[in-house]
């Protein structure tokens, strides 16, 4: 039972980090001084999103693709390839950007969210192509990961838009 649980968590680590990030943001919001403002809520959501869904998640992606390439490839429904090290190194770069920018200013977060967001949306397009042309319905190609490759970047872009909008409101109030 524990082995199944761990396997399920590892195969859905992208979803796990989304949930952890939302939970961390909820805790930070609950502990924030009152009254709560929309700007403060969007700030906390974006900061914890960047930390967990960019920093931590891409660090795990780096580890899987570089050190467990055969496992990662099988999960996606592909053959193992040296290209996985390149994907892993790109993931490491995204991870570092996430850690640097999680609690930094808007401009750094914009960059940290945009690169991985474009990567994930491109991966989703690749998943569709694999489903249609190679009949690849492996869990790492057509399962939860496919939907999260669309949902997570869109959520990040919404958070960026919200934070950008709230920054303008904050400036207008001053």
Coordinates of N, CA, C and O in Angstrom, one line a residue:
X1 N 0.8 -1.2 0.0 CA 0.0 0.0 0.0 C 0.9 1.3 0.0 O 0.6 2.2 -0.8
X2 N 1.9 1.3 0.8 CA 2.8 2.4 0.9 C 3.5 2.6 -0.5 O 3.7 3.7 -1.0
X3 N 4.0 1.5 -1.0 CA 4.7 1.5 -2.3 C 3.8 2.1 -3.4 O 4.2 2.9 -4.2
X4 N 2.5 1.7 -3.4 CA 1.5 2.2 -4.4 C 1.3 3.7 -4.2 O 1.3 4.5 -5.1
X5 N 1.2 4.1 -2.9 CA 1.0 5.6 -2.6 C 2.2 6.4 -3.1 O 2.1 7.4 -3.7
X6 N 3.4 5.9 -2.8 CA 4.7 6.6 -3.2 C 4.7 6.7 -4.7 O 5.1 7.7 -5.3
X7 N 4.4 5.6 -5.4 CA 4.4 5.6 -6.8 C 3.4 6.6 -7.4 O 3.7 7.3 -8.4
X8 N 2.3 6.6 -6.8 CA 1.2 7.6 -7.2 C 1.7 9.0 -7.0 O 1.5 9.9 -7.9
X9 N 2.3 9.3 -5.9 CA 2.8 10.7 -5.6 C 3.9 11.0 -6.7 O 3.9 12.1 -7.2
X10 N 4.8 10.1 -6.9 CA 5.9 10.4 -7.8 C 5.5 10.6 -9.2 O 6.0 11.4 -10.0
X11 N 4.5 9.8 -9.6 CA 4.0 9.9 -11.0 C 3.1 11.1 -11.2 O 2.8 11.5 -12.3
X12 N 2.7 11.7 -10.1 CA 1.9 13.0 -10.2 C 2.5 14.1 -9.5 O 1.8 15.0 -8.9
X13 N 3.8 14.2 -9.5 CA 4.5 15.2 -8.7 C 4.2 16.6 -9.1 O 4.2 17.5 -8.3
X14 N 3.8 16.8 -10.4 CA 3.4 18.2 -10.8 C 2.2 18.6 -10.1 O 2.1 19.7 -9.6
X15 N 1.2 17.7 -10.0 CA 0.0 18.0 -9.2 C 0.3 18.2 -7.8 O -0.3 19.1 -7.1
X16 N 1.1 17.4 -7.2 CA 1.5 17.5 -5.8 C 2.1 18.9 -5.5 O 1.7 19.5 -4.5
X17 N 3.0 19.3 -6.3 CA 3.6 20.7 -6.1 C 2.6 21.8 -6.3 O 2.7 22.8 -5.6
X18 N 1.6 21.6 -7.2 CA 0.6 22.6 -7.3 C -0.2 22.7 -6.0 O -0.5 23.8 -5.4
X19 N -0.6 21.6 -5.4 CA -1.4 21.5 -4.2 C -0.5 22.1 -3.0 O -1.0 22.9 -2.2
X20 N 0.7 21.7 -2.9 CA 1.6 22.2 -1.9 C 1.7 23.7 -2.0 O 1.7 24.4 -0.9
X21 N 1.9 24.2 -3.2 CA 2.0 25.7 -3.4 C 0.8 26.4 -2.9 O 0.8 27.4 -2.3
X22 N -0.4 25.9 -3.3 CA -1.6 26.5 -2.9 C -1.8 26.4 -1.4 O -2.3 27.4 -0.8
X23 N -1.4 25.3 -0.8 CA -1.5 25.2 0.7 C -0.6 26.2 1.4 O -1.0 26.9 2.3
X24 N 0.6 26.3 0.9 CA 1.6 27.3 1.5 C 1.1 28.7 1.3 O 1.2 29.5 2.2
X25 N 0.5 29.0 0.2 CA -0.1 30.3 0.0 C -1.2 30.6 0.9 O -1.4 31.7 1.5
X26 N -2.1 29.6 1.1 CA -3.2 29.7 2.0 C -2.7 30.0 3.4 O -3.3 30.8 4.1
X27 N -1.7 29.3 3.8 CA -1.1 29.5 5.2 C -0.6 30.9 5.3 O -0.8 31.6 6.3
X28 N 0.2 31.3 4.3 CA 0.7 32.7 4.3 C -0.4 33.8 4.3 O -0.2 34.8 5.0
X29 N -1.4 33.5 3.6 CA -2.6 34.5 3.6 C -3.2 34.5 4.9 O -3.6 35.5 5.4
X30 N -3.4 33.3 5.5 CA -4.1 33.2 6.8 C -3.3 33.9 7.9 O -3.8 34.5 8.8
X31 N -2.0 33.9 7.8 CA -1.1 34.6 8.8 C -0.8 36.0 8.5 O -0.2 36.7 9.3
X32 N -1.3 36.5 7.3 CA -1.0 37.9 7.0 C -1.8 38.9 7.8 O -2.9 38.5 8.3
X33 N -1.3 40.1 8.0 CA -2.1 41.1 8.8 C -3.4 41.4 8.1 O -3.5 41.4 6.9
X34 N -4.4 41.8 8.9 CA -5.7 42.2 8.4 C -5.8 43.7 8.4 O -5.0 44.4 9.1
X35 N -6.5 44.3 7.6 CA -7.4 43.6 6.6 C -6.6 43.1 5.4 O -5.6 43.7 5.0
X36 N -7.1 42.1 4.8 CA -6.5 41.5 3.6 C -6.8 42.3 2.4 O -8.0 42.8 2.2
X37 N -5.9 42.5 1.5 CA -6.1 43.2 0.3 C -5.9 42.2 -0.9 O -5.3 41.2 -0.8
X38 N -6.6 42.5 -2.0 CA -6.4 41.7 -3.2 C -5.0 41.6 -3.6 O -4.5 40.6 -4.1
X39 N -4.2 42.7 -3.5 CA -2.8 42.7 -3.9 C -2.0 41.8 -3.0 O -1.1 41.1 -3.5
X40 N -2.3 41.7 -1.7 CA -1.6 40.8 -0.8 C -1.9 39.4 -1.2 O -1.0 38.5 -1.2
X41 N -3.1 39.1 -1.5 CA -3.5 37.7 -1.8 C -2.8 37.3 -3.1 O -2.2 36.2 -3.2
X42 N -2.8 38.2 -4.1 CA -2.2 37.8 -5.4 C -0.7 37.7 -5.2 O 0.0 36.9 -5.8
X43 N -0.1 38.5 -4.4 CA 1.3 38.5 -4.1 C 1.7 37.1 -3.5 O 2.6 36.5 -3.9
X44 N 1.0 36.7 -2.5 CA 1.2 35.4 -1.8 C 1.0 34.2 -2.8 O 1.8 33.3 -2.8
X45 N -0.1 34.2 -3.5 CA -0.3 33.1 -4.5 C 0.8 33.0 -5.5 O 1.3 31.9 -5.8
X46 N 1.2 34.2 -6.1 CA 2.3 34.2 -7.1 C 3.6 33.7 -6.5 O 4.3 32.9 -7.1
X47 N 4.0 34.2 -5.4 CA 5.2 33.9 -4.8 C 5.3 32.4 -4.5 O 6.3 31.7 -4.9
X48 N 4.3 31.8 -3.9 CA 4.4 30.3 -3.6 C 4.2 29.5 -4.9 O 4.7 28.4 -5.0
X49 N 3.5 30.0 -5.9 CA 3.4 29.3 -7.1 C 4.8 29.2 -7.8 O 5.2 28.1 -8.2
X50 N 5.5 30.3 -7.8 CA 6.8 30.3 -8.4 C 7.7 29.4 -7.7 O 8.5 28.7 -8.3
X51 N 7.7 29.5 -6.3 CA 8.6 28.6 -5.6 C 8.3 27.1 -5.8 O 9.3 26.4 -6.1
X52 N 7.1 26.7 -5.7 CA 6.8 25.3 -5.9 C 6.6 24.8 -7.3 O 7.1 23.7 -7.7
X53 N 5.9 25.6 -8.1 CA 5.6 25.1 -9.5 C 6.7 25.4 -10.5 O 6.6 24.9 -11.6
X54 N 7.6 26.2 -10.1 CA 8.8 26.5 -11.0 C 10.0 26.0 -10.3 O 10.7 25.1 -10.8
X55 N 10.3 26.5 -9.1 CA 11.6 26.1 -8.4 C 11.7 24.7 -8.1 O 12.5 23.9 -8.6
X56 N 10.8 24.2 -7.3 CA 10.8 22.8 -6.8 C 10.5 21.8 -7.9 O 11.1 20.8 -8.1
X57 N 9.4 22.1 -8.6 CA 8.9 21.1 -9.6 C 9.9 20.9 -10.7 O 10.2 19.8 -11.1
X58 N 10.6 22.0 -11.1 CA 11.6 21.8 -12.2 C 12.9 21.2 -11.6 O 13.6 20.5 -12.4
X59 N 13.1 21.3 -10.4 CA 14.3 20.6 -9.8 C 14.0 19.1 -9.8 O 14.9 18.3 -10.1
X60 N 12.8 18.7 -9.4 CA 12.5 17.3 -9.5 C 12.5 16.8 -10.9 O 13.0 15.7 -11.2
X61 N 12.0 17.6 -11.9 CA 12.1 17.3 -13.3 C 13.5 17.1 -13.7 O 13.8 16.1 -14.5
X62 N 14.4 17.9 -13.3 CA 15.8 17.8 -13.6 C 16.3 16.5 -13.1 O 17.0 15.7 -13.8
X63 N 16.1 16.1 -11.8 CA 16.5 14.9 -11.3 C 16.0 13.7 -12.0 O 16.8 12.8 -12.4
X64 N 14.7 13.7 -12.3 CA 14.2 12.5 -13.1 C 14.8 12.4 -14.4 O 15.2 11.3 -14.8
X65 N 14.9 13.5 -15.2 CA 15.4 13.3 -16.6 C 16.9 13.1 -16.6 O 17.4 12.4 -17.5
X66 N 17.7 13.6 -15.7 CA 19.1 13.4 -15.7 C 19.6 12.1 -15.0 O 20.4 11.4 -15.6
X67 N 19.0 11.8 -13.9 CA 19.5 10.7 -13.1 C 18.6 9.4 -13.2 O 19.1 8.3 -12.9
X68 N 17.4 9.6 -13.7 CA 16.5 8.5 -13.8 C 15.8 8.5 -15.2 O 14.6 8.4 -15.4
X69 N 16.7 8.8 -16.2 CA 16.2 9.0 -17.6 C 15.4 7.9 -18.2 O 14.3 8.1 -18.8
X70 N 15.8 6.7 -17.9 CA 15.1 5.5 -18.4 C 13.7 5.4 -17.8 O 12.7 5.2 -18.5
X71 N 13.5 5.7 -16.5 CA 12.2 5.7 -15.9 C 11.4 6.8 -16.4 O 10.2 6.6 -16.7
X72 N 12.0 8.0 -16.6 CA 11.2 9.2 -17.1 C 10.7 8.9 -18.5 O 9.5 9.2 -18.8
X73 N 11.6 8.3 -19.3 CA 11.2 8.0 -20.7 C 10.1 7.0 -20.8 O 9.1 7.2 -21.5
X74 N 10.2 6.0 -20.0 CA 9.1 4.9 -19.9 C 7.8 5.5 -19.5 O 6.7 5.2 -20.0
X75 N 7.8 6.4 -18.5 CA 6.6 7.1 -18.0 C 5.9 7.9 -19.1 O 4.7 7.9 -19.2
X76 N 6.7 8.5 -19.9 CA 6.2 9.3 -21.0 C 5.8 8.5 -22.2 O 5.0 8.9 -23.0
X77 N 6.3 7.3 -22.3 CA 6.0 6.4 -23.4 C 7.0 6.5 -24.5 O 6.7 6.2 -25.7
X78 N 8.2 7.0 -24.2 CA 9.3 7.1 -25.2 C 10.4 6.2 -24.9 O 10.5 5.6 -23.8
X79 N 11.3 6.1 -25.8 CA 12.6 5.4 -25.6 C 13.5 6.3 -24.9 O 13.5 7.5 -25.1
X80 N 14.4 5.7 -24.1 CA 15.4 6.5 -23.4 C 16.3 7.2 -24.5 O 16.6 6.6 -25.5
X81 N 16.8 8.4 -24.2 CA 17.5 9.1 -25.2 C 18.5 10.1 -24.5 O 18.2 10.6 -23.4
X82 N 19.6 10.4 -25.1 CA 20.6 11.4 -24.5 C 19.9 12.8 -24.4 O 20.3 13.6 -23.7
X83 N 18.9 13.0 -25.2 CA 18.2 14.3 -25.2 C 17.6 14.6 -23.8 O 17.4 15.7 -23.5
X84 N 17.3 13.5 -23.1 CA 16.8 13.7 -21.7 C 17.7 14.6 -20.9 O 17.2 15.3 -20.0
X85 N 19.0 14.4 -21.0 CA 19.9 15.3 -20.2 C 19.7 16.7 -20.6 O 19.7 17.6 -19.7
X86 N 19.5 17.0 -21.9 CA 19.2 18.4 -22.3 C 17.9 18.9 -21.7 O 17.9 20.1 -21.2
X87 N 16.9 18.1 -21.7 CA 15.6 18.5 -21.0 C 15.8 18.7 -19.5 O 15.4 19.7 -19.0
X88 N 16.6 17.8 -18.9 CA 16.9 18.0 -17.5 C 17.7 19.3 -17.2 O 17.4 19.9 -16.2
X89 N 18.7 19.6 -18.1 CA 19.4 20.8 -17.8 C 18.6 22.1 -18.0 O 18.7 23.1 -17.3
X90 N 17.7 22.1 -19.0 CA 16.7 23.2 -19.2 C 15.9 23.3 -17.9 O 15.6 24.4 -17.4
X91 N 15.4 22.1 -17.4 CA 14.6 22.1 -16.2 C 15.4 22.7 -15.0 O 14.9 23.4 -14.2
X92 N 16.7 22.4 -14.9 CA 17.5 23.0 -13.9 C 17.6 24.5 -14.0 O 17.5 25.2 -13.0
X93 N 17.7 25.0 -15.2 CA 17.7 26.4 -15.4 C 16.4 27.1 -15.0 O 16.4 28.1 -14.3
X94 N 15.3 26.5 -15.3 CA 14.0 27.0 -14.9 C 13.9 26.9 -13.4 O 13.4 27.9 -12.8
X95 N 14.4 25.9 -12.8 CA 14.4 25.7 -11.3 C 15.1 26.9 -10.6 O 14.6 27.5 -9.7
X96 N 16.3 27.1 -11.1 CA 17.1 28.2 -10.5 C 16.4 29.5 -10.7 O 16.4 30.3 -9.7
X97 N 15.9 29.8 -11.8 CA 15.1 31.0 -12.0 C 14.0 31.1 -11.0 O 13.7 32.2 -10.5
X98 N 13.3 30.0 -10.8 CA 12.2 30.0 -9.9 C 12.6 30.3 -8.4 O 12.0 31.1 -7.7
X99 N 13.7 29.7 -8.0 CA 14.2 29.9 -6.7 C 14.7 31.3 -6.5 O 14.4 32.0 -5.5
X100 N 15.3 31.9 -7.5 CA 15.8 33.3 -7.4 C 14.7 34.3 -7.4 O 14.7 35.3 -6.7
X101 N 13.6 34.0 -8.1 CA 12.6 35.0 -8.3 C 11.3 34.8 -7.4 O 10.4 35.7 -7.4
X102 N 11.2 33.7 -6.7 CA 10.0 33.4 -6.0 C 9.5 34.6 -5.1 O 8.3 34.9 -5.1
X103 N 10.4 35.2 -4.4 CA 10.1 36.2 -3.4 C 10.7 37.6 -3.9 O 10.9 38.4 -3.1
X104 N 11.0 37.7 -5.2 CA 11.6 38.9 -5.7 C 10.5 39.7 -6.4 O 9.3 39.5 -6.2
X105 N 10.9 40.7 -7.2 CA 9.9 41.6 -7.8 C 9.1 41.0 -9.0 O 9.4 39.9 -9.4
X106 N 8.2 41.7 -9.4 CA 7.3 41.3 -10.5 C 8.1 40.9 -11.8 O 7.8 39.9 -12.4
X107 N 9.0 41.7 -12.2 CA 9.8 41.5 -13.4 C 10.5 40.1 -13.4 O 10.5 39.4 -14.4
X108 N 11.1 39.8 -12.3 CA 11.8 38.5 -12.2 C 10.8 37.4 -12.3 O 11.0 36.4 -12.9
X109 N 9.7 37.5 -11.6 CA 8.7 36.5 -11.7 C 8.1 36.3 -13.1 O 7.7 35.2 -13.5
X110 N 7.9 37.4 -13.8 CA 7.4 37.4 -15.1 C 8.3 36.5 -16.0 O 7.8 35.6 -16.7
X111 N 9.6 36.7 -15.9 CA 10.5 35.9 -16.6 C 10.5 34.4 -16.2 O 10.5 33.5 -17.0
X112 N 10.5 34.2 -14.9 CA 10.5 32.9 -14.3 C 9.2 32.1 -14.7 O 9.3 30.8 -14.8
X113 N 8.1 32.7 -14.9 CA 6.9 32.0 -15.2 C 6.8 31.8 -16.7 O 6.3 30.8 -17.2
X114 N 7.2 32.8 -17.5 CA 7.0 32.8 -18.9 C 7.8 31.6 -19.6 O 7.2 30.9 -20.4
X115 N 9.1 31.5 -19.3 CA 9.9 30.4 -20.0 C 9.3 29.0 -19.7 O 9.0 28.3 -20.7
X116 N 9.1 28.6 -18.5 CA 8.5 27.3 -18.2 C 7.1 27.2 -18.7 O 6.7 26.1 -19.1
X117 N 6.3 28.3 -18.7 CA 5.0 28.3 -19.2 C 4.9 27.9 -20.7 O 4.1 27.1 -21.1
X118 N 5.8 28.6 -21.5 CA 5.9 28.3 -22.9 C 6.3 26.8 -23.1 O 5.8 26.1 -24.0
X119 N 7.3 26.4 -22.3 CA 7.8 25.0 -22.4 C 6.6 24.0 -22.1 O 6.5 23.1 -22.9
X120 N 5.9 24.3 -21.1 CA 4.8 23.3 -20.7 C 3.7 23.3 -21.8 O 3.2 22.2 -22.1
X121 N 3.3 24.5 -22.3 CA 2.3 24.5 -23.4 C 2.8 23.8 -24.6 O 2.1 23.1 -25.3
X122 N 4.1 24.0 -24.9 CA 4.7 23.3 -26.1 C 4.7 21.8 -25.8 O 4.5 21.0 -26.7
X123 N 5.0 21.4 -24.6 CA 5.0 19.9 -24.2 C 3.5 19.4 -24.4 O 3.4 18.3 -24.9
X124 N 2.5 20.2 -24.0 CA 1.1 19.7 -24.2 C 0.8 19.5 -25.7 O 0.2 18.5 -26.1
X125 N 1.3 20.4 -26.6 CA 1.1 20.2 -28.0 C 1.9 19.0 -28.5 O 1.3 18.2 -29.3
X126 N 3.0 18.7 -27.9 CA 3.8 17.5 -28.3 C 3.0 16.3 -27.8 O 3.0 15.2 -28.5
X127 N 2.4 16.3 -26.6 CA 1.6 15.2 -26.1 C 0.4 14.9 -27.1 O 0.2 13.8 -27.4
X128 N -0.2 16.0 -27.6 CA -1.3 15.8 -28.5 C -0.8 15.1 -29.8 O -1.4 14.1 -30.3
X129 N 0.3 15.6 -30.3 CA 0.9 15.0 -31.5 C 1.2 13.5 -31.3 O 0.9 12.7 -32.1
X130 N 1.8 13.2 -30.1 CA 2.1 11.8 -29.8 C 0.8 10.9 -29.7 O 0.8 9.8 -30.1
X131 N -0.2 11.5 -29.1 CA -1.5 10.8 -29.0 C -2.1 10.5 -30.4 O -2.5 9.4 -30.7
X132 N -2.0 11.5 -31.3 CA -2.6 11.3 -32.6 C -1.8 10.5 -33.6 O -2.3 9.8 -34.4
X133 N -0.4 10.7 -33.6 CA 0.4 10.1 -34.6 C 1.0 8.8 -34.1 O 1.4 7.9 -34.9
X134 N 1.3 8.6 -32.8 CA 2.0 7.5 -32.3 C 1.1 6.6 -31.4 O 1.6 5.6 -30.8
X135 N -0.1 7.0 -31.2 CA -1.1 6.3 -30.3 C -0.5 6.1 -29.0 O -0.6 5.1 -28.3
X136 N 0.2 7.2 -28.5 CA 0.9 7.2 -27.2 C 0.0 7.7 -26.1 O -0.2 8.9 -26.0
X137 N -0.6 6.8 -25.4 CA -1.5 7.2 -24.3 C -0.9 6.7 -22.9 O -1.6 6.4 -22.0
X138 N 0.5 6.8 -22.9 CA 1.2 6.5 -21.6 C 0.8 7.5 -20.6 O 0.4 8.7 -20.9
X139 N 0.8 7.2 -19.3 CA 0.4 8.1 -18.2 C 1.1 9.4 -18.3 O 0.6 10.5 -18.0
X140 N 2.4 9.4 -18.6 CA 3.2 10.6 -18.7 C 3.0 11.4 -19.9 O 3.6 12.5 -20.1
X141 N 2.2 10.9 -20.9 CA 1.9 11.6 -22.1 C 0.5 12.1 -22.2 O 0.2 13.2 -22.6
X142 N -0.4 11.2 -21.8 CA -1.9 11.5 -22.0 C -2.6 11.5 -20.6 O -3.9 11.6 -20.7
X143 N -2.0 11.3 -19.5 CA -2.6 11.3 -18.3 C -2.8 12.7 -17.7 O -2.9 13.7 -18.4
X144 N -2.7 12.7 -16.3 CA -2.8 14.0 -15.6 C -1.8 15.0 -16.1 O -2.1 16.2 -16.2
X145 N -0.6 14.5 -16.4 CA 0.5 15.5 -16.8 C 0.1 16.3 -18.1 O 0.4 17.4 -18.2
X146 N -0.7 15.7 -19.0 CA -1.1 16.4 -20.2 C -2.0 17.6 -19.8 O -1.8 18.7 -20.2
X147 N -2.9 17.4 -18.9 CA -3.8 18.5 -18.5 C -3.1 19.5 -17.6 O -3.3 20.7 -17.8
X148 N -2.2 19.1 -16.8 CA -1.4 20.0 -16.0 C -0.4 20.8 -16.9 O -0.1 22.0 -16.5
X149 N 0.0 20.3 -18.0 CA 0.9 21.0 -18.9 C 0.1 22.2 -19.5 O 0.7 23.1 -20.0
X150 N -1.2 22.2 -19.4 CA -2.0 23.3 -19.9 C -2.4 24.1 -18.7 O -2.3 25.4 -18.7
X151 N -2.9 23.5 -17.7 CA -3.5 24.2 -16.5 C -2.4 25.0 -15.7 O -2.7 26.2 -15.4
X152 N -1.3 24.4 -15.5 CA -0.3 25.1 -14.6 C 0.2 26.4 -15.3 O 0.3 27.4 -14.6
X153 N 0.6 26.4 -16.5 CA 1.1 27.7 -17.1 C -0.1 28.7 -17.2 O 0.1 29.9 -17.0
X154 N -1.3 28.2 -17.5 CA -2.4 29.2 -17.6 C -2.7 29.8 -16.2 O -2.9 31.0 -16.1
X155 N -2.6 29.0 -15.2 CA -2.7 29.5 -13.8 C -1.6 30.5 -13.5 O -1.9 31.5 -12.9
X156 N -0.4 30.2 -13.9 CA 0.7 31.1 -13.7 C 0.5 32.4 -14.4 O 0.7 33.5 -13.8
X157 N 0.0 32.4 -15.6 CA -0.2 33.6 -16.4 C -1.4 34.4 -15.8 O -1.3 35.6 -15.7
X158 N -2.4 33.7 -15.3 CA -3.5 34.4 -14.6 C -3.0 35.1 -13.3 O -3.3 36.3 -13.0
X159 N -2.1 34.4 -12.6 CA -1.5 35.0 -11.4 C -0.7 36.2 -11.7 O -0.7 37.2 -11.0
X160 N 0.1 36.1 -12.8 CA 0.9 37.3 -13.2 C 0.0 38.4 -13.6 O 0.3 39.6 -13.2
X161 N -1.0 38.2 -14.4 CA -1.9 39.2 -14.8 C -2.6 39.9 -13.5 O -2.7 41.1 -13.5
X162 N -3.0 39.1 -12.6 CA -3.7 39.6 -11.4 C -2.7 40.4 -10.6 O -3.0 41.5 -10.1
X163 N -1.5 40.0 -10.5 CA -0.5 40.7 -9.7 C -0.1 42.0 -10.4 O 0.0 43.1 -9.8
X164 N 0.0 42.0 -11.7 CA 0.2 43.2 -12.5 C -0.9 44.2 -12.3 O -0.6 45.4 -12.1
X165 N -2.1 43.7 -12.4 CA -3.3 44.6 -12.2 C -3.3 45.2 -10.8 O -3.5 46.4 -10.6
X166 N -3.0 44.3 -9.8 CA -3.0 44.8 -8.4 C -1.9 45.8 -8.1 O -2.1 46.7 -7.3
X167 N -0.8 45.7 -8.8 CA 0.3 46.6 -8.6 C -0.1 48.0 -9.1 O 0.2 49.0 -8.5
X168 N -0.9 48.0 -10.2 CA -1.4 49.3 -10.7 C -2.4 49.9 -9.7 O -2.4 51.1 -9.5
X169 N -3.2 49.1 -9.1 CA -4.2 49.6 -8.1 C -3.5 50.1 -6.9 O -3.9 51.2 -6.4
X170 N -2.4 49.5 -6.5 CA -1.6 49.9 -5.3 C -1.0 51.3 -5.6 O -1.0 52.2 -4.8
X171 N -0.5 51.4 -6.8 CA 0.1 52.7 -7.2 C -0.9 53.8 -7.3 O -0.6 55.0 -6.9
X172 N -2.1 53.5 -7.8 CA -3.2 54.5 -7.9 C -3.6 55.0 -6.5 O -4.0 56.1 -6.3
X173 N -3.6 54.0 -5.5 CA -4.0 54.4 -4.2 C -3.1 55.3 -3.4 O -3.4 56.0 -2.5
X174 N -1.8 55.2 -3.8 CA -0.8 56.0 -3.1 C -0.9 57.4 -3.5 O -1.2 58.3 -3.8

